[in-house]
Coordinates of C-alpha atoms in Angstrom, one line a residue:
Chain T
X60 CA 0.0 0.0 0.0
X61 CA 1.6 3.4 -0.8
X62 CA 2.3 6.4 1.3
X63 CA 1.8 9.8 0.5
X64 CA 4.4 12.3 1.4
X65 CA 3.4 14.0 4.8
X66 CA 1.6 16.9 4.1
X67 CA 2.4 20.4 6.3
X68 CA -0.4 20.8 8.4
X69 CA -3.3 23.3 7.2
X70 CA -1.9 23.3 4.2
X71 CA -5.0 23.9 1.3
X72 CA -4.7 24.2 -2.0
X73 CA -5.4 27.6 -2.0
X74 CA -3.3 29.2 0.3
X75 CA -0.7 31.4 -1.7
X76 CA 2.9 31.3 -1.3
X77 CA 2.7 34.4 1.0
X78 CA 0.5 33.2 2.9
X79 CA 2.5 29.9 3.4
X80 CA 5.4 32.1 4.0
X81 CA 3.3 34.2 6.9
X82 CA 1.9 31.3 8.1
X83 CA 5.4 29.5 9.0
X84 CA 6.8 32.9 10.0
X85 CA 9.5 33.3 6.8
X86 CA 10.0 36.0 4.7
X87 CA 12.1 36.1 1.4
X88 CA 14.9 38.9 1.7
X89 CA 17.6 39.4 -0.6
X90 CA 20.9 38.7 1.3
X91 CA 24.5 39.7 -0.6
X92 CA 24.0 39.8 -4.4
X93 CA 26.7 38.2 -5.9
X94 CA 25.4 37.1 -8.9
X95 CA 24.8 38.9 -12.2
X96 CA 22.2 36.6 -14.6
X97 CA 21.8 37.9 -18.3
X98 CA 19.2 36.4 -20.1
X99 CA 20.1 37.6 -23.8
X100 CA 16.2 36.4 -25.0
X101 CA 13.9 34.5 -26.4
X102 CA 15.0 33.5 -29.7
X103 CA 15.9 29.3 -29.5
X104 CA 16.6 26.5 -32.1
X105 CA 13.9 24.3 -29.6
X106 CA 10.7 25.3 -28.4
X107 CA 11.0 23.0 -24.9
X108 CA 7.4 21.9 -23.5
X109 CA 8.7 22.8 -20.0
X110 CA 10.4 26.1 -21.2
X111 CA 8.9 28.8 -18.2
X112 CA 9.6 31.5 -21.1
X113 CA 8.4 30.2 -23.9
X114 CA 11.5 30.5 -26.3
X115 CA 11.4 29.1 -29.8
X116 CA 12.7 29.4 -33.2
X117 CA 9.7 32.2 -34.1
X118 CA 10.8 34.8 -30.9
X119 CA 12.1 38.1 -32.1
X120 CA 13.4 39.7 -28.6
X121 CA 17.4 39.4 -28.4
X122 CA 19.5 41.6 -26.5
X123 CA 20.7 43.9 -28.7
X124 CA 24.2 45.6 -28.9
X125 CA 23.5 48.9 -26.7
X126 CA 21.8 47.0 -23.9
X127 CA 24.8 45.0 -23.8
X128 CA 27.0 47.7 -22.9
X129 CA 24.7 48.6 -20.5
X130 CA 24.8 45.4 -19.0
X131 CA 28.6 45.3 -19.4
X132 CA 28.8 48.9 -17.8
X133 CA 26.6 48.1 -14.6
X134 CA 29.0 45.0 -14.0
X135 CA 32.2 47.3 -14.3
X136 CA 30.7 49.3 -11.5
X137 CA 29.6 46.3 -9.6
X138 CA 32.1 43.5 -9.0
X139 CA 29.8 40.4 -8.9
X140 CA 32.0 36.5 -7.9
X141 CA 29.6 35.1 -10.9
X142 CA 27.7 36.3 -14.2
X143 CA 25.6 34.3 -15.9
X144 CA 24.2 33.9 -19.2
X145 CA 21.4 32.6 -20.6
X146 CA 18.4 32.6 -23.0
X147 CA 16.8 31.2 -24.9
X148 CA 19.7 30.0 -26.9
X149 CA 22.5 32.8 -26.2
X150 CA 24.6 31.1 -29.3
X151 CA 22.1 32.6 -32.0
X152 CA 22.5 36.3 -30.3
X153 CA 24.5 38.4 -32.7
X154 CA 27.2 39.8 -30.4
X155 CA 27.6 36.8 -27.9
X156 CA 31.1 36.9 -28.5
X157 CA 31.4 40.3 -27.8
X158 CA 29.5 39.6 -24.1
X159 CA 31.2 37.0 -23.0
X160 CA 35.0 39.0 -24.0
X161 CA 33.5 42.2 -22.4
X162 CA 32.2 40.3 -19.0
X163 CA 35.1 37.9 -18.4
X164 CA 37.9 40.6 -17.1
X165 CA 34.5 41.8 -14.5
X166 CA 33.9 38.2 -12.7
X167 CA 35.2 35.3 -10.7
X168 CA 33.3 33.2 -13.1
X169 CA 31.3 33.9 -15.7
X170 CA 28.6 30.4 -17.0
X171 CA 27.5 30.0 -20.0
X172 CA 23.5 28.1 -20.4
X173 CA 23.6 25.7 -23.4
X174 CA 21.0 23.5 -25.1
X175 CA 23.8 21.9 -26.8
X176 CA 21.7 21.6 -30.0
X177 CA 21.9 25.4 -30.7
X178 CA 25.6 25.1 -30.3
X179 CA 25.6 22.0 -32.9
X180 CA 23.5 23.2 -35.1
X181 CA 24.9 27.2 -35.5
X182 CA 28.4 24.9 -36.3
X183 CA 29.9 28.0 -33.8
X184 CA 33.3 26.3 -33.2
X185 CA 34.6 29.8 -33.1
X186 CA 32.4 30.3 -30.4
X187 CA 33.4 27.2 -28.4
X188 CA 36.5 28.2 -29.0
X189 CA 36.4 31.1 -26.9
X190 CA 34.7 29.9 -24.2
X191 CA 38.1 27.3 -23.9
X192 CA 39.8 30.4 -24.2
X193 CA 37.9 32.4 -21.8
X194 CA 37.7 29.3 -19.4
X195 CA 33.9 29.6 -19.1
X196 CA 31.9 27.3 -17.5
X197 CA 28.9 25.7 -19.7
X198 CA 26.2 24.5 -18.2
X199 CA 23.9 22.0 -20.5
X200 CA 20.4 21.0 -20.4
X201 CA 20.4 17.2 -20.7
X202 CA 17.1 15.9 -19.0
X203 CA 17.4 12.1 -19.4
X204 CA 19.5 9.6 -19.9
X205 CA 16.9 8.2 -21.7
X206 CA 16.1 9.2 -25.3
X207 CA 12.2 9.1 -24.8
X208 CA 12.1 11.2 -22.2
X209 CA 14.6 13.9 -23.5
X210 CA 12.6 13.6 -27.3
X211 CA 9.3 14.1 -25.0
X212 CA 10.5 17.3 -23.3
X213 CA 12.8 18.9 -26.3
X214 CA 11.7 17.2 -29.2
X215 CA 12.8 14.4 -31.7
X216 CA 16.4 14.2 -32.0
X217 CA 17.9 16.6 -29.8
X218 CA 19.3 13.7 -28.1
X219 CA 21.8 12.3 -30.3
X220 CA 22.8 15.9 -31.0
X221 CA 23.4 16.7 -27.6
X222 CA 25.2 13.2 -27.1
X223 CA 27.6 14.5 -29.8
X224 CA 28.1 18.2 -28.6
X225 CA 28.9 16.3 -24.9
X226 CA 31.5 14.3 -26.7
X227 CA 32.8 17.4 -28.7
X228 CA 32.7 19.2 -25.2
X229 CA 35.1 16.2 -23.6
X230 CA 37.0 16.0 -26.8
X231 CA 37.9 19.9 -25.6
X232 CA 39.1 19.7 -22.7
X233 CA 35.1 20.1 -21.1
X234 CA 34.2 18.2 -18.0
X235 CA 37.6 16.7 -17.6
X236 CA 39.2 16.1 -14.7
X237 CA 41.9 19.0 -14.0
X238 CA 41.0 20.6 -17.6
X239 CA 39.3 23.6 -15.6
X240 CA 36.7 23.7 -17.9
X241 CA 34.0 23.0 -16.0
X242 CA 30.8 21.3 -17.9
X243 CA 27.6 20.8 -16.0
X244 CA 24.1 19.6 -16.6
X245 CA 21.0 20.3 -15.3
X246 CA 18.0 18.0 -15.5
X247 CA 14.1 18.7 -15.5
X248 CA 11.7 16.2 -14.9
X249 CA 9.3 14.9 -17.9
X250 CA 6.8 15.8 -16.9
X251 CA 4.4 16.7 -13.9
X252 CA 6.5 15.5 -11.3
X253 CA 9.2 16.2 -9.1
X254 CA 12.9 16.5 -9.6
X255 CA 15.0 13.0 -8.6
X256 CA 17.3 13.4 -5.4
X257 CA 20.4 15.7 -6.9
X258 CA 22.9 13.6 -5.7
X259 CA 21.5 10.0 -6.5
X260 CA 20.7 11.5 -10.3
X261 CA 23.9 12.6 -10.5
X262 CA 25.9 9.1 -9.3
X263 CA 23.4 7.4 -12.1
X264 CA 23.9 10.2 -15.0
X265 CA 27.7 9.6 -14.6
X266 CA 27.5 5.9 -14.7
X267 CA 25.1 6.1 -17.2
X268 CA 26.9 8.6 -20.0
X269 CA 30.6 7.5 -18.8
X270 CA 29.1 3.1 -19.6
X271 CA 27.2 3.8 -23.0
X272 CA 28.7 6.5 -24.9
X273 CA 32.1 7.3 -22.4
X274 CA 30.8 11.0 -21.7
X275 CA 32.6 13.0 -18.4
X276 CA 31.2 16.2 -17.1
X277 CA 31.1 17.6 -13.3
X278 CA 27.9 18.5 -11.7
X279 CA 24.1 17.3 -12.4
X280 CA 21.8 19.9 -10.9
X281 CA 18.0 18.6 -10.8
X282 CA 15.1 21.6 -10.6
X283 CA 11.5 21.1 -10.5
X284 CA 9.8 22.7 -13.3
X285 CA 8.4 26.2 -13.3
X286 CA 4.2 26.4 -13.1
X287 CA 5.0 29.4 -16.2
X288 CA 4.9 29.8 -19.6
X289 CA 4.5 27.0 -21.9
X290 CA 4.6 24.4 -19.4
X291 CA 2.0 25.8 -17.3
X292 CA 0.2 26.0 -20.3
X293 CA 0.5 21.8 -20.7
X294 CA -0.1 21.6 -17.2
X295 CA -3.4 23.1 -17.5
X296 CA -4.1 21.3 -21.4
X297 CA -3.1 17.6 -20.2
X298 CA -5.5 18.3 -16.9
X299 CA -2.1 18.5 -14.3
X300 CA -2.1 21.9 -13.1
X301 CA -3.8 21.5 -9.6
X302 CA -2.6 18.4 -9.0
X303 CA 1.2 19.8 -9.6
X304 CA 0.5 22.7 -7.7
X305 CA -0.8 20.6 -4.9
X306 CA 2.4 18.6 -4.9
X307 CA 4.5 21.4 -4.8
X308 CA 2.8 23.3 -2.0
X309 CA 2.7 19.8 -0.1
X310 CA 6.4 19.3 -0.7
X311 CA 7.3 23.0 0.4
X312 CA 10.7 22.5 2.4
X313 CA 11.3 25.9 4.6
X314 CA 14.5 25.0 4.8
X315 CA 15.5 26.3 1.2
X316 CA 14.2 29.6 1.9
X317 CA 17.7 30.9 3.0
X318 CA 19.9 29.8 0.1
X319 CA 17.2 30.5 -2.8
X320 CA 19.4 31.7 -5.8
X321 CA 17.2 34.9 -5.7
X322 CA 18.6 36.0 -2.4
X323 CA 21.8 36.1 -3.9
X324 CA 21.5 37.5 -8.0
X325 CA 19.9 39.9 -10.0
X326 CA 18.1 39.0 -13.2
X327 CA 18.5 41.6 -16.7
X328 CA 16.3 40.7 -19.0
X329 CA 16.9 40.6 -23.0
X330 CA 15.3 44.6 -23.0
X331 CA 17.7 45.5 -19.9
X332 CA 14.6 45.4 -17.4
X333 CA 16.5 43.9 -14.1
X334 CA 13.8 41.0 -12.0
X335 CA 14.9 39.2 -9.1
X336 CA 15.1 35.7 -10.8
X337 CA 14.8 35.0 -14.7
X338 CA 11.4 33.0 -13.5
X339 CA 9.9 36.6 -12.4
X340 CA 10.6 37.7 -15.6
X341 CA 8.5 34.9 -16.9
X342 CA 5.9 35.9 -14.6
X343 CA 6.4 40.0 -15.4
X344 CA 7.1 40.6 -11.5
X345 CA 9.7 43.2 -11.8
X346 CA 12.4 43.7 -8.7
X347 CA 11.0 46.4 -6.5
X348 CA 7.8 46.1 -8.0
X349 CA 8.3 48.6 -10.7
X350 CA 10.2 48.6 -14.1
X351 CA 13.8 49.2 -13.9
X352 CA 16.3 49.2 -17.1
X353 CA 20.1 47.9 -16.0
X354 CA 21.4 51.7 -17.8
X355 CA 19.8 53.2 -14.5
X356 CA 20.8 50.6 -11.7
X357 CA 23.8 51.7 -10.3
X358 CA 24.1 48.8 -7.7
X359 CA 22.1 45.6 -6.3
X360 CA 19.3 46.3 -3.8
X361 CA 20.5 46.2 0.0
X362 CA 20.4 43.3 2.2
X363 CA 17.0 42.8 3.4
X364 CA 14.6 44.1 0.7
X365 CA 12.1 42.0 0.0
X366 CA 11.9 39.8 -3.3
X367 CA 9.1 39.8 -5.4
X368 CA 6.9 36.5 -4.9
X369 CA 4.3 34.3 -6.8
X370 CA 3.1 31.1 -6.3
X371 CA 5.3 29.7 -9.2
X372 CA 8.2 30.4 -6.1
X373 CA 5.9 26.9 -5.1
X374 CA 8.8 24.9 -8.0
X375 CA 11.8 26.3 -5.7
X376 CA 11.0 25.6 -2.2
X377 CA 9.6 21.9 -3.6
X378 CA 11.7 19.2 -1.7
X379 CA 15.9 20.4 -1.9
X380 CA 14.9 23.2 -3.6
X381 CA 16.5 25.3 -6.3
X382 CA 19.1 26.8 -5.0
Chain O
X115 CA -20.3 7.0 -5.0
X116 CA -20.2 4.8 -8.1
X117 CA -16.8 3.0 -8.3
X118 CA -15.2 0.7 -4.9
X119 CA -11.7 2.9 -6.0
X120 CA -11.8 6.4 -5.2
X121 CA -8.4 8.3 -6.2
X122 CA -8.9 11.3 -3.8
X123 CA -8.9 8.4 -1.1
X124 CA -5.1 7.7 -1.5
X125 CA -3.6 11.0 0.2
X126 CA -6.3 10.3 2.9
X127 CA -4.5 6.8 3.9
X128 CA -2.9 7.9 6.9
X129 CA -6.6 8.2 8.2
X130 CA -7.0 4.6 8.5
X131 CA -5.7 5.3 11.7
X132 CA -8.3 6.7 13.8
X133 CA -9.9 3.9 15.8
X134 CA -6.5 1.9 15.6
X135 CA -4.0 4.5 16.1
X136 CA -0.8 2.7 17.5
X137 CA -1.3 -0.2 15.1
X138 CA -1.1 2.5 12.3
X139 CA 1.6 4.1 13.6
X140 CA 3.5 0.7 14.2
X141 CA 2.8 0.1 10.5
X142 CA 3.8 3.3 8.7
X143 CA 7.1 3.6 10.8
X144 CA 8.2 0.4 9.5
X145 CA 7.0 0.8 6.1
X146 CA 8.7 4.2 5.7
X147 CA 12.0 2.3 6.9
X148 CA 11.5 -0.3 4.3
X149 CA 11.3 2.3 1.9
X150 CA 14.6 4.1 3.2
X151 CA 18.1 3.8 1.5
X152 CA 19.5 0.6 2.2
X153 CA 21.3 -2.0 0.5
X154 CA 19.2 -1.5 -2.2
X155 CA 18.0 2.3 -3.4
X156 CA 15.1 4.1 -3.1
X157 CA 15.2 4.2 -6.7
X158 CA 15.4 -0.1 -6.8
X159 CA 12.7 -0.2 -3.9
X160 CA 10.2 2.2 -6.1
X161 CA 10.8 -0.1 -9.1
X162 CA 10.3 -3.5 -7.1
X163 CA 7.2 -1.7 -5.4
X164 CA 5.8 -0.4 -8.8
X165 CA 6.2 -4.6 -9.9
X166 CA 4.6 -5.8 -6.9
X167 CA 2.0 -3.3 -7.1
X168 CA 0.8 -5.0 -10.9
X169 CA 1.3 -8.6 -9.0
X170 CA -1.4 -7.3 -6.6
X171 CA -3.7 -5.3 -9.2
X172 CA -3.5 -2.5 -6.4
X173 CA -4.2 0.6 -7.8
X174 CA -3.5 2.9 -5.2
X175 CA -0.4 1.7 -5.3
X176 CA 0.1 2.1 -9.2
X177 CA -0.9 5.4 -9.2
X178 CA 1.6 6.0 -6.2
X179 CA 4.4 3.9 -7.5
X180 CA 4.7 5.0 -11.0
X181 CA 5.1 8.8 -9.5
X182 CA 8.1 7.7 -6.9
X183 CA 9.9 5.9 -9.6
X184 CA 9.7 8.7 -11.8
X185 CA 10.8 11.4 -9.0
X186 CA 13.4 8.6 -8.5
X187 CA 15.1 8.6 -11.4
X188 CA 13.8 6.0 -13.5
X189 CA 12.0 5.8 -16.7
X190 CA 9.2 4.3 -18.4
X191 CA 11.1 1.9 -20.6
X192 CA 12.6 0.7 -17.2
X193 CA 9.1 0.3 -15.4
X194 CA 7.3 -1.3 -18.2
X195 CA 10.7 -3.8 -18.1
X196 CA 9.7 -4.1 -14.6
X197 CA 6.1 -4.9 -15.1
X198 CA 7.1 -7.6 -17.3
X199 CA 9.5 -9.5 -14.7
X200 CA 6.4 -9.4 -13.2
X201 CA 4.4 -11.0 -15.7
X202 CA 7.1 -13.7 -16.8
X203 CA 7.1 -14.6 -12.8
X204 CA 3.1 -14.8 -12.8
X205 CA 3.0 -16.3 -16.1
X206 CA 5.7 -18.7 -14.9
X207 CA 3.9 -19.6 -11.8
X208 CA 0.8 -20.7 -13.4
X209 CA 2.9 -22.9 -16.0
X210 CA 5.5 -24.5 -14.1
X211 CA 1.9 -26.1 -12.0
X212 CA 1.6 -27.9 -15.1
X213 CA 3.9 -30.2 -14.6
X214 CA 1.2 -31.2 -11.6
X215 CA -1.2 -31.3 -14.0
X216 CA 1.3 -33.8 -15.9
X217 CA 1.9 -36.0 -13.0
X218 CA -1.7 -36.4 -12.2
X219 CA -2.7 -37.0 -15.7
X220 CA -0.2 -39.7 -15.9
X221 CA -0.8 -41.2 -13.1
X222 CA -4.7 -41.8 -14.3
X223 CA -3.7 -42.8 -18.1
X224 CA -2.9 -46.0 -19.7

């Protein structure tokens, strides 16, 4: 007979994140910012069913060459440990290149989100290139080890193409031991369901890609997906939106509250608008509650202001979190 | 109410303790410790419970099962694989009686 996971007393379906927040005495404050995420827009090679922003092949917004130096300006001014980028597919943004040499000199580390496909299929070697050069971390979506489920989350064939960009990655030096070119996944469930136990998936991805197709990297990360965008949109289609939302609220862990990635970064957006967390750009909650363009943010907020909530915040305080 | 399986009635189990409250206790502490990391992983345990829950026709347990063995890790080509050690073991059962059947048929014919 099987067991439900215990459920946190009074918790309903329709009590909001704040309330859940209020009602176990938490708040969510932003602590140091040391993080500087750039989401260079929409435009992707895959339209992903779980994609909280609903890239694809047919989105025009792409960070354009003025808000980059904006961007790049603000992180002169403000020495973050980490920048970010991601998208969309960053690799089909005219001027990537340009980025990446512009932020490296400003940061600890500066990552680099890939879908792998986009990087096989816009044949950027150059660009690949100068992430070796640039020592940038990539980190790559890879949901399964399994080609069903990857083909049922980004579509047929982006499998085999990402096997062969992870072998092109390990073939340069990527997610090699003592290469310091760091290479790290992150998996998404499949569907409406949670995120498998980081450090299990991880022991099992490495066993998995090192046994059938002798593929390295370093970290897996595993993240619930986000109730936004196109895969709320399935959720409600396919009938699994309350019951999702139901799991996540009955799985919220307070103990993730405190190292929540939005404590610690700032989010630009593709148009320079700055949001707590590239999923409140998603959901159009700006940081401070009102629009902001990166050209007029001299520095991070102080320690202590509040972050902008929703009840998609449900997908990062689900069992270990997103962090 | 027109079906004997309700699914709304799975997240209520826990209330099966109320007139038997230390029995239910006894029972879900040791069935969450069977279910722990062991010897074998929670991800193994999910996929042997998902089998036995198709040996027993349960489908509470189905409907519980194939959840925890995705959130565990594993996939469907793995639990349908599972299913079917199932089935082969079921399927084996009934078969290997024959040979009882056998016995007792040749024990009656010319």
């Amino acid at each position: 007979m099987p067991l439900e996971p215990a459920c946190i007393e009074n918790t309903a379906t329709e009590l909001t994140f704040g309330e859940i927040l209020d009602q176990q005495g938490l708040n969510l404050k932003r602590g140091k910012t040391a993080t500087l995420q750039i989401n260079t827009g929409f435009l992707c090679n895959q339209a992903c069913r779980h994609c909280h922003l609903e890239a694809g092949p047919l989105r025009t917004e792409v960070m354009d060459r003025q808000t980059m130096e904006a961007v790049i300006s603000h992180a002169q001014k403000v020495k973050y440990e980490i920048i970010d980028i991601t998208g969309g597919a960053p690799e089909m943004v005219p001027d990537i290149d340009f980025l990446m040499e512009s932020l490296r000199p400003l940061c600890g580390k500066l990552l680099f989100r890939s879908n792998l496909t986009a990087l096989f299929e816009c044949d950027r070697n150059d660009l690949l290139e100068l992430m070796k050069k640039l020592k940038v971390s990539i980190i790559s979506s890879f949901p399964s080890t399994n080609e069903g489920q990857t083909a049922s989350q980004r579509g047929k064939g982006v499998f085999a193409n990402c096997l062969i960009m992870l072998k092109k990655l390990n073939r340069n030096g990527y997610g090699k031991e003592g290469s310091g070119l760091e290479l790290n996944l992150v998996a998404n469930p499949s569907g409406a369901f949670l995120p498998v136990s980081q450090c299990s998936a991880e022991k099992q991805f490495k066993r998995d890609l090192a046994r059938k197709w002798d593929i390295t990297f370093n970290n897996l990360y595993t993240f619930a997906n986000m109730p936004l965008g196109r895969f709320k949109s399935w959720l409600l289609s396919s009938g699994n939106y309350d019951q999702y939302m139901k799991k996540l609220r009955d799985n919220f862990n307070p103990e993730t509250i405190d190292g929540l990635m939005c404590r610690s970064l700032i989010s630009v957006g593709w148009d320079g608008t700055i949001y707590d967390c590239d999923f409140n750009q998603a959901a159009a909650l700006f940081l401070g509650g009102s629009k902001q363009h990166v050209a007029d943010f001299t520095a991070p907020p102080p320690e202590g202001t509040p972050i902008a909530i929703g009840d998609h915040c449900f997908a990062c305080t689900a069992g270990a979190g997103f962090t | 109410m027109d079906t004997y399986y309700d699914p709304l009635d799975l997240p209520k189990f826990s209330e099966i303790g109320k007139d038997a409250p230390e029995l239910a206790r006894k029972f879900f502490d040791y069935y969450g410790a069977v279910f722990a990391e062991g010897e074998l992983t929670e991800r193994e345990k999910a996929l042997i419970a998902l089998a036995v829950a198709h040996a027993i026709q349960c489908p509470y347990c189905i409907d519980a099962y194939t959840s925890a063995c995705l959130e565990k890790g594993s996939n469907t080509a793995e639990m349908t694989e599972a299913i079917h050690v199932v089935t082969a073991i079921r399927g084996g059962a009934s078969l290997v009686h024959g040979l009882q059947m056998r016995k007792v048929a040749d024990k009656m014919s010319l």
